[in-house]
Short mmCIF file of C-alpha atoms and ligand atoms in Angstrom, two decimals:
data_model
loop_
_atom_site.label_atom_id
_atom_site.label_comp_id
_atom_site.label_asym_id
_atom_site.label_seq_id
_atom_site.Cartn_x
_atom_site.Cartn_y
_atom_site.Cartn_z
CA MET Q 136 -42.32 6.18 9.97
CA LYS Q 137 -39.65 6.02 7.56
CA ILE Q 138 -35.97 7.25 8.52
CA PRO Q 139 -35.33 10.15 6.19
CA PHE Q 140 -31.48 10.07 4.36
CA ASN Q 141 -31.75 13.54 4.27
CA LYS Q 142 -33.67 16.43 6.14
CA PRO Q 143 -32.56 19.92 5.57
CA TYR Q 144 -31.97 21.88 9.07
CA CYS Q 145 -33.61 24.74 10.37
CA GLN Q 146 -31.74 26.54 13.20
CA GLY Q 147 -34.31 28.87 14.29
CA LYS Q 148 -32.68 32.53 13.12
CA GLU Q 149 -34.05 31.80 9.53
CA LEU Q 150 -37.18 34.01 9.59
CA GLU Q 151 -35.64 36.37 11.81
CA TYR Q 152 -32.21 36.85 9.54
CA ILE Q 153 -34.68 37.42 6.42
CA LYS Q 154 -36.80 39.77 8.63
CA SER Q 155 -34.28 42.21 9.00
CA ALA Q 156 -33.33 41.84 5.78
CA MET Q 157 -36.61 43.29 5.03
CA ASP Q 158 -36.58 45.78 7.68
CA PHE Q 159 -33.18 47.11 6.30
CA GLY Q 160 -34.62 47.32 3.18
CA HIS Q 161 -32.51 45.39 0.86
CA ILE Q 162 -32.96 42.11 -0.46
CA SER Q 163 -31.71 42.05 -3.62
CA GLY Q 164 -28.26 40.67 -3.63
CA ASN Q 165 -24.66 41.78 -2.25
CA GLY Q 166 -25.58 43.53 0.81
CA ILE Q 167 -24.91 42.91 4.75
CA PHE Q 168 -26.09 39.55 4.47
CA THR Q 169 -23.85 38.85 1.96
CA GLN Q 170 -20.98 40.80 2.75
CA LYS Q 171 -21.36 38.84 6.38
CA VAL Q 172 -20.64 35.68 4.52
CA HIS Q 173 -17.78 36.80 2.39
CA ALA Q 174 -16.10 38.03 6.06
CA PHE Q 175 -16.98 34.80 7.56
CA PHE Q 176 -15.67 32.65 4.86
CA GLU Q 177 -12.35 34.77 4.57
CA GLN Q 178 -11.45 34.75 8.31
CA ARG Q 179 -12.43 31.61 9.29
CA TYR Q 180 -10.46 29.69 6.64
CA GLY Q 181 -7.52 32.24 5.15
CA TYR Q 182 -9.74 32.41 1.95
CA LYS Q 183 -8.25 34.98 -0.58
CA ARG Q 184 -11.67 36.53 -1.91
CA THR Q 185 -14.97 34.75 -2.26
CA PHE Q 186 -18.30 35.73 -4.12
CA MET Q 187 -21.80 33.94 -2.98
CA THR Q 188 -23.68 32.29 -6.12
CA THR Q 189 -27.10 30.91 -6.05
CA SER Q 190 -25.42 27.55 -6.25
CA CYS Q 191 -22.22 25.91 -7.09
CA THR Q 192 -22.72 25.07 -10.35
CA ASP Q 193 -22.69 29.02 -11.22
CA ALA Q 194 -20.01 29.18 -8.97
CA PHE Q 195 -17.97 27.17 -11.54
CA GLU Q 196 -19.26 28.98 -14.13
CA MET Q 197 -18.18 31.80 -13.16
CA ALA Q 198 -14.91 30.26 -12.69
CA VAL Q 199 -14.65 28.89 -16.44
CA MET Q 200 -15.53 32.61 -17.11
CA LEU Q 201 -12.59 34.21 -15.68
CA MET Q 202 -10.07 31.93 -16.80
CA ASP Q 203 -11.19 32.26 -20.69
CA LEU Q 204 -11.30 28.78 -21.31
CA GLN Q 205 -11.06 27.94 -25.09
CA PRO Q 206 -13.39 25.69 -26.94
CA GLY Q 207 -11.27 22.04 -27.74
CA ASP Q 208 -9.24 23.27 -24.23
CA GLU Q 209 -9.21 20.07 -22.32
CA VAL Q 210 -10.30 19.68 -18.32
CA ILE Q 211 -8.85 16.47 -16.73
CA MET Q 212 -11.70 15.69 -13.53
CA PRO Q 213 -12.77 12.26 -12.10
CA SER Q 214 -15.91 11.08 -13.34
CA PHE Q 215 -16.78 10.10 -10.09
CA THR Q 216 -18.63 13.08 -9.21
CA PHE Q 217 -21.84 14.83 -9.77
CA VAL Q 218 -22.56 16.50 -13.02
CA SER Q 219 -22.57 20.12 -11.40
CA THR Q 220 -18.57 19.65 -11.60
CA THR Q 221 -18.28 19.11 -15.13
CA ASN Q 222 -21.37 21.20 -16.83
CA PRO Q 223 -19.80 24.33 -16.74
CA PHE Q 224 -16.73 23.43 -18.81
CA ILE Q 225 -19.07 21.75 -21.33
CA LEU Q 226 -20.78 25.16 -21.88
CA LYS Q 227 -17.19 26.83 -22.98
CA GLY Q 228 -16.76 24.15 -25.63
CA ALA Q 229 -14.16 22.28 -23.40
CA ARG Q 230 -13.54 18.33 -23.78
CA ILE Q 231 -13.44 16.48 -20.23
CA VAL Q 232 -10.88 13.75 -20.03
CA PHE Q 233 -12.28 11.50 -16.92
CA ALA Q 234 -10.09 10.06 -14.66
CA ASP Q 235 -10.23 6.84 -12.61
CA THR Q 236 -10.68 7.37 -8.97
CA LEU Q 237 -8.33 5.34 -6.20
CA PRO Q 238 -8.71 1.70 -5.75
CA ASN Q 239 -9.50 2.33 -1.65
CA HIS Q 240 -10.87 5.63 -1.74
CA PRO Q 241 -13.49 7.76 -4.53
CA ASN Q 242 -11.28 10.40 -4.95
CA ILE Q 243 -8.92 10.94 -8.11
CA ASP Q 244 -6.59 8.97 -9.24
CA LEU Q 245 -3.49 11.56 -9.88
CA ASP Q 246 -0.88 9.54 -11.33
CA GLU Q 247 -3.68 7.99 -13.51
CA ALA Q 248 -4.37 11.88 -14.45
CA GLU Q 249 -1.08 12.67 -15.24
CA LYS Q 250 -0.75 10.46 -17.89
CA LEU Q 251 -3.88 12.69 -19.49
CA ILE Q 252 -2.00 15.86 -19.73
CA THR Q 253 -1.66 16.82 -22.95
CA MET Q 254 -0.96 19.94 -24.94
CA LYS Q 255 -3.94 20.66 -24.83
CA THR Q 256 -4.74 20.09 -20.85
CA ARG Q 257 -5.42 24.11 -19.29
CA VAL Q 258 -7.59 22.36 -15.77
CA LEU Q 259 -6.89 19.64 -13.24
CA VAL Q 260 -10.61 19.24 -10.76
CA VAL Q 261 -10.72 17.54 -8.21
CA MET Q 262 -13.19 16.23 -6.07
CA HIS Q 263 -13.33 15.71 -1.88
CA TYR Q 264 -15.46 13.32 -1.61
CA GLY Q 265 -17.27 12.96 1.33
CA GLY Q 266 -14.95 15.82 2.94
CA VAL Q 267 -12.27 14.04 2.51
CA ALA Q 268 -9.39 15.47 0.73
CA VAL Q 269 -7.22 14.78 -2.16
CA ASP Q 270 -3.22 14.20 -1.90
CA MET Q 271 -3.37 18.40 -2.13
CA ASP Q 272 0.53 18.22 -2.24
CA LYS Q 273 0.16 16.17 -5.39
CA ALA Q 274 -2.48 18.13 -6.71
CA VAL Q 275 -0.80 21.45 -6.50
CA ALA Q 276 2.52 19.53 -7.56
CA LEU Q 277 0.91 18.57 -10.74
CA ALA Q 278 -0.43 21.86 -11.85
CA LYS Q 279 2.40 23.84 -11.15
CA LYS Q 280 4.40 21.04 -13.61
CA TYR Q 281 2.35 21.12 -15.99
CA ASN Q 282 0.92 24.50 -15.34
CA LEU Q 283 -2.61 23.99 -14.77
CA VAL Q 284 -4.99 25.74 -13.51
CA LEU Q 285 -6.14 23.85 -10.30
CA ILE Q 286 -9.75 23.48 -9.22
CA GLU Q 287 -11.40 21.93 -6.18
CA ASP Q 288 -14.67 21.09 -5.60
CA VAL Q 289 -15.47 21.36 -2.47
CA ALA Q 290 -19.48 20.86 -2.31
CA HIS Q 291 -18.72 18.08 0.32
CA ALA Q 292 -15.88 19.59 1.97
CA ILE Q 293 -16.73 22.34 4.88
CA ASP Q 294 -14.69 22.55 7.44
CA SER Q 295 -12.47 20.17 6.42
CA TYR Q 296 -8.56 19.99 6.55
CA TYR Q 297 -5.59 18.42 4.43
CA LYS Q 298 -2.65 18.71 7.05
CA GLY Q 299 -4.06 21.43 8.74
CA LYS Q 300 -5.02 23.68 6.04
CA PRO Q 301 -8.48 23.91 5.08
CA LEU Q 302 -9.60 22.52 1.82
CA GLY Q 303 -10.17 25.14 -0.45
CA SER Q 304 -7.75 27.30 -0.09
CA PHE Q 305 -5.30 24.89 -2.62
CA GLY Q 306 -6.57 25.67 -5.59
CA HIS Q 307 -6.63 28.59 -8.06
CA PHE Q 308 -10.04 27.86 -7.85
CA ALA Q 309 -12.75 26.59 -5.25
CA ALA Q 310 -16.74 26.27 -5.02
CA PHE Q 311 -19.01 25.27 -1.93
CA SER Q 312 -22.61 24.36 -2.38
CA PHE Q 313 -25.31 24.98 0.05
CA HIS Q 314 -28.00 23.09 -1.21
CA GLU Q 315 -30.07 21.50 1.14
CA THR Q 316 -28.37 18.36 0.91
CA LYS Q 317 -25.04 20.45 2.54
CA ASN Q 318 -23.60 20.56 6.16
CA ILE Q 319 -25.00 23.97 5.80
CA SER Q 320 -27.64 25.17 3.43
CA CYS Q 321 -29.63 27.19 2.12
CA GLY Q 322 -31.53 25.32 0.15
CA GLU Q 323 -29.57 26.35 -3.09
CA GLY Q 324 -26.58 28.10 -3.17
CA GLY Q 325 -22.78 28.59 -3.42
CA LEU Q 326 -20.13 30.34 -2.78
CA LEU Q 327 -16.52 30.61 -5.14
CA ILE Q 328 -13.26 30.71 -3.67
CA ILE Q 329 -10.76 32.82 -5.73
CA ASN Q 330 -6.85 32.32 -4.10
CA ASP Q 331 -4.87 33.93 -7.31
CA GLU Q 332 -4.88 37.45 -6.74
CA LYS Q 333 -5.21 38.11 -10.44
CA TYR Q 334 -8.93 36.88 -10.92
CA ILE Q 335 -9.94 38.97 -8.20
CA ALA Q 336 -10.12 42.33 -10.00
CA ARG Q 337 -12.35 40.77 -12.95
CA ALA Q 338 -14.22 38.50 -10.65
CA GLU Q 339 -16.05 41.36 -8.80
CA ILE Q 340 -17.27 42.24 -12.43
CA VAL Q 341 -18.47 38.91 -14.04
CA TRP Q 342 -20.43 38.69 -10.86
CA GLU Q 343 -21.79 41.37 -11.35
CA LYS Q 344 -23.65 40.79 -15.04
CA GLY Q 345 -20.31 42.36 -16.27
CA THR Q 346 -21.40 45.59 -14.74
CA ASN Q 347 -18.71 47.73 -12.28
CA ARG Q 348 -21.42 48.21 -9.89
CA SER Q 349 -19.34 46.98 -6.54
CA ALA Q 350 -17.01 49.76 -7.33
CA PHE Q 351 -19.80 51.81 -7.92
CA SER Q 352 -21.42 50.92 -4.40
CA ARG Q 353 -17.90 51.58 -3.09
CA GLY Q 354 -17.93 54.78 -4.32
CA GLU Q 355 -15.30 54.30 -6.57
CA VAL Q 356 -16.96 55.17 -9.91
CA SER Q 357 -19.29 57.99 -10.27
CA LYS Q 358 -21.87 55.74 -12.53
CA TYR Q 359 -21.81 51.91 -13.21
CA GLU Q 360 -21.39 50.41 -16.40
CA TRP Q 361 -21.53 47.39 -18.20
CA VAL Q 362 -17.30 46.49 -18.45
CA ASP Q 363 -16.92 42.97 -19.65
CA VAL Q 364 -18.48 40.03 -20.04
CA GLY Q 365 -20.69 38.73 -16.97
CA SER Q 366 -23.55 36.88 -15.96
CA SER Q 367 -26.38 37.00 -12.89
CA PHE Q 368 -24.26 34.98 -10.08
CA VAL Q 369 -25.57 37.33 -6.81
CA PRO Q 370 -27.95 35.75 -5.02
CA SER Q 371 -30.93 37.67 -3.07
CA GLU Q 372 -30.21 38.43 0.46
CA ILE Q 373 -33.16 36.41 1.25
CA ILE Q 374 -30.65 33.60 0.63
CA ALA Q 375 -28.28 34.76 2.20
CA ALA Q 376 -29.46 35.80 5.35
CA VAL Q 377 -30.65 32.12 5.56
CA LEU Q 378 -27.34 30.87 5.01
CA CYS Q 379 -25.98 33.84 7.96
CA ALA Q 380 -28.10 31.82 10.33
CA GLN Q 381 -26.50 28.51 9.22
CA ILE Q 382 -22.99 29.30 9.47
CA ASN Q 383 -23.35 30.85 13.07
CA MET Q 384 -24.55 26.90 14.01
CA ILE Q 385 -21.39 25.37 12.17
CA ASP Q 386 -19.55 23.86 15.57
CA GLU Q 387 -22.47 22.37 16.30
CA ILE Q 388 -23.35 21.50 13.33
CA GLN Q 389 -19.71 19.52 12.10
CA GLN Q 390 -19.40 18.09 15.79
CA GLN Q 391 -23.21 16.64 15.57
CA ARG Q 392 -22.57 14.75 12.14
CA ILE Q 393 -18.95 13.33 13.01
CA LEU Q 394 -20.31 12.08 16.30
CA LEU Q 395 -23.20 10.30 14.03
CA TRP Q 396 -20.35 9.40 11.69
CA GLU Q 397 -18.12 7.79 14.36
CA ARG Q 398 -21.08 5.97 15.88
CA TYR Q 399 -21.75 4.55 12.16
CA PHE Q 400 -17.93 3.11 11.74
CA THR Q 401 -17.74 1.92 15.35
CA ASN Q 402 -20.80 0.36 14.96
CA LEU Q 403 -20.15 -1.24 11.20
CA ALA Q 404 -16.63 -2.02 11.84
CA PRO Q 405 -17.18 -5.86 13.31
CA LEU Q 406 -19.19 -6.52 9.61
CA ALA Q 407 -16.21 -5.22 8.68
CA LYS Q 408 -14.05 -7.50 10.55
CA LYS Q 409 -15.76 -10.37 9.33
CA GLY Q 410 -15.48 -8.94 5.79
CA TYR Q 411 -19.15 -8.46 4.94
CA ILE Q 412 -18.90 -4.77 3.70
CA ALA Q 413 -15.78 -2.58 3.73
CA LEU Q 414 -14.78 0.37 5.57
CA ASP Q 415 -12.22 2.90 3.52
CA ASP Q 416 -9.24 4.58 5.52
CA LEU Q 417 -8.94 7.96 6.35
CA PRO Q 418 -6.11 9.05 4.98
CA ASP Q 419 -3.49 9.88 7.82
CA TYR Q 420 -3.34 13.55 6.28
CA ALA Q 421 -6.58 14.14 5.48
CA THR Q 422 -9.72 15.25 8.48
CA ASN Q 423 -13.19 13.79 8.66
CA ASN Q 424 -16.01 16.54 8.25
CA GLY Q 425 -19.06 13.59 9.00
CA HIS Q 426 -20.34 14.79 4.82
CA LEU Q 427 -22.09 11.99 4.32
CA PHE Q 428 -21.15 7.53 5.17
CA TYR Q 429 -20.64 5.34 2.98
CA PHE Q 430 -19.49 1.82 2.79
CA LEU Q 431 -19.04 -0.86 0.17
CA MET Q 432 -20.41 -4.66 -0.73
CA LYS Q 433 -19.00 -7.10 -2.57
CA ASP Q 434 -20.72 -6.62 -5.42
CA GLN Q 435 -23.45 -4.64 -7.36
CA GLN Q 436 -26.05 -7.71 -6.60
CA SER Q 437 -25.68 -7.38 -2.68
CA ARG Q 438 -25.58 -3.91 -2.77
CA ASN Q 439 -29.38 -3.48 -4.42
CA LEU Q 440 -30.67 -6.48 -2.29
CA LEU Q 441 -29.27 -4.91 1.10
CA LEU Q 442 -30.56 -1.17 -0.27
CA GLN Q 443 -33.76 -3.37 -1.09
CA TYR Q 444 -33.98 -4.33 2.33
CA LEU Q 445 -33.29 -1.17 3.79
CA ASN Q 446 -35.77 0.10 2.89
CA ASP Q 447 -38.55 -2.28 3.28
CA HIS Q 448 -37.18 -1.75 6.72
CA ALA Q 449 -38.03 1.95 6.92
CA VAL Q 450 -34.30 3.00 6.65
CA HIS Q 451 -34.22 5.26 3.49
CA ALA Q 452 -30.55 4.95 2.20
CA VAL Q 453 -29.32 5.81 -1.99
CA PHE Q 454 -26.56 4.93 -3.51
CA HIS Q 455 -24.18 6.99 -6.18
CA TYR Q 456 -23.05 7.96 -8.41
CA LEU Q 457 -23.40 6.65 -12.16
CA PRO Q 458 -20.35 7.88 -13.98
CA LEU Q 459 -20.25 10.48 -15.96
CA HIS Q 460 -17.81 8.97 -18.75
CA LYS Q 461 -21.09 6.52 -19.30
CA SER Q 462 -24.07 9.25 -18.65
CA PRO Q 463 -26.40 9.47 -21.71
CA TYR Q 464 -24.47 12.35 -22.53
CA TYR Q 465 -21.31 12.06 -22.35
CA ALA Q 466 -20.90 7.78 -23.31
CA ASP Q 467 -19.99 8.88 -26.96
CA LYS Q 468 -17.87 11.43 -26.40
CA HIS Q 469 -15.87 9.77 -23.86
CA ASP Q 470 -12.47 8.06 -25.02
CA GLY Q 471 -13.52 5.03 -24.60
CA ARG Q 472 -11.04 4.29 -21.75
CA MET Q 473 -12.34 1.59 -19.09
CA LEU Q 474 -13.24 3.12 -14.89
CA PRO Q 475 -12.52 0.03 -13.15
CA ASN Q 476 -11.69 1.79 -9.83
CA THR Q 477 -15.32 4.28 -10.55
CA GLN Q 478 -17.62 1.45 -11.71
CA LYS Q 479 -16.52 -0.29 -9.04
CA TYR Q 480 -17.83 2.74 -6.31
CA THR Q 481 -20.92 2.70 -8.59
CA ASP Q 482 -21.86 -0.66 -8.48
CA THR Q 483 -20.97 -1.14 -4.24
CA LEU Q 484 -21.59 1.88 -2.49
CA ILE Q 485 -23.99 2.52 -0.45
CA ARG Q 486 -24.76 5.97 1.68
CA LEU Q 487 -26.95 5.68 4.71
CA PRO Q 488 -28.66 8.43 6.39
CA MET Q 489 -26.77 11.30 8.09
CA PHE Q 490 -28.35 14.78 9.28
CA PHE Q 491 -28.21 16.71 11.71
CA GLU Q 492 -31.07 15.61 13.34
CA LEU Q 493 -30.60 11.62 13.04
CA THR Q 494 -30.07 10.94 16.84
CA PRO Q 495 -27.29 7.88 17.23
CA ASP Q 496 -30.31 6.04 18.70
CA ALA Q 497 -31.44 6.03 14.89
CA VAL Q 498 -27.43 5.21 13.95
CA ASP Q 499 -28.08 2.33 16.25
CA PHE Q 500 -31.28 0.94 14.62
CA ILE Q 501 -29.38 1.73 11.14
CA CYS Q 502 -27.05 -0.40 11.87
CA GLY Q 503 -28.80 -2.78 13.30
CA ILE Q 504 -31.07 -3.39 9.67
CA VAL Q 505 -27.72 -3.74 8.21
CA GLY Q 506 -26.35 -6.89 10.58
CA GLN Q 507 -29.87 -8.45 10.36
CA PHE Q 508 -29.64 -8.19 6.81
CA PHE Q 509 -26.26 -10.40 7.39
CA GLU Q 510 -27.73 -12.71 9.50
CA GLU Q 511 -30.91 -13.61 7.71
CA LYS Q 512 -29.06 -13.59 4.27
CA GLN Q 513 -25.54 -15.18 5.68
CA ALA Q 514 -26.19 -18.62 3.83
CA GLY Q 515 -25.78 -17.88 0.78
CA TYR Q 516 -24.46 -14.50 -0.45
CA PHE Q 517 -21.12 -13.54 0.71
CA SER Q 518 -18.14 -15.69 0.89
C1 PLP F 108 -24.02 19.31 -4.48
C2 PLP F 108 -22.52 19.13 -5.49
C3 PLP F 108 -22.43 20.10 -6.14
C4 PLP F 108 -23.60 21.01 -6.65
O1 PLP F 108 -24.27 22.16 -6.23
P1 PLP F 108 -25.39 23.13 -5.97
O2 PLP F 108 -24.98 23.94 -5.74
O3 PLP F 108 -26.43 22.32 -6.27
O4 PLP F 108 -24.63 23.35 -7.54
C5 PLP F 108 -21.53 20.10 -7.02
N1 PLP F 108 -20.00 19.04 -6.52
C6 PLP F 108 -20.49 17.81 -5.90
C7 PLP F 108 -19.84 16.77 -5.86
C8 PLP F 108 -22.27 17.53 -4.83
O5 PLP F 108 -21.78 17.19 -4.12
#
């Protein structure tokens, strides 16, 4: 049987919680499970205010509505990220200016990003790749210096830290994803984090389709009305119930994923030492949250060969990301700059299976296949 790349984990209480939501007779949004999700993230990580959404993409759309982005405004972000980081800004007619990654890590190169700032730049988006922190002292200083809205894409970065402070607490906005490929999941779901007080009152309205329903639920107004723009960002209590079951397990889930990550790292270190593969170092200021495990090959050809070899030997491994600045949708809108580090990661990166129920034995097996590849191919492909 093939080892899958990902397997969504059900911890066992999901159905019980869904049943409770049904028994309460409240399965639309913003009931007790949604409020439990908000309380969990605000208390555990100190985020100022959180709003559960139907996806991380939606959370960014909500942020974009709140910051009143105008057509022609420029948004700087990495090209090496998922399309969800970009789309919400495009909907508002913003121009995306893609920055390269660092030479030694897939996170955005902030020195390069600074050179891209113009009078029209309104927003800086950083994405903590694999849950490994971007240098947030630098990002926050840039945002201050040029008066930019700072957004953290924390889709990979639950329960990860920069100099001891939780990721998601630095930006004016940040957004989690609870898609089934993420550490904690409810199938599809997201969370908008707002750390800047000035957006919060309006966020309640935008979240609830432009109505003051939240104030109405608290008894602050006698009827609820259409008071602003908004959209349908609130997920059902059934979704929130599933997420509640998952967050009860967060410590076990993180612990297990980090254990698997470290086992991969230890097993593959000898191959890195021989120069067959490269393993990026974790910066001193960052933690590892076991979101994904990757390594780099020398070039695209050898990467593709090893991917094929793994898949032929019952291991589902994958690559990512295809760079957004070269995508069919954006290529002719991009300003033509080459992003060589982004290209390097696109061409040479391999992600190995990583999920809660993966066993240490399976990790050993997978690493054995990688080792076997080099034994068999040693003769020709690598210097
Ligand atoms: C998964 C992911 C998203 C999108 O999450 P959705 O909840 O599917 O919208 C955004 N950014 C990154 C980096 C991701 O990995």
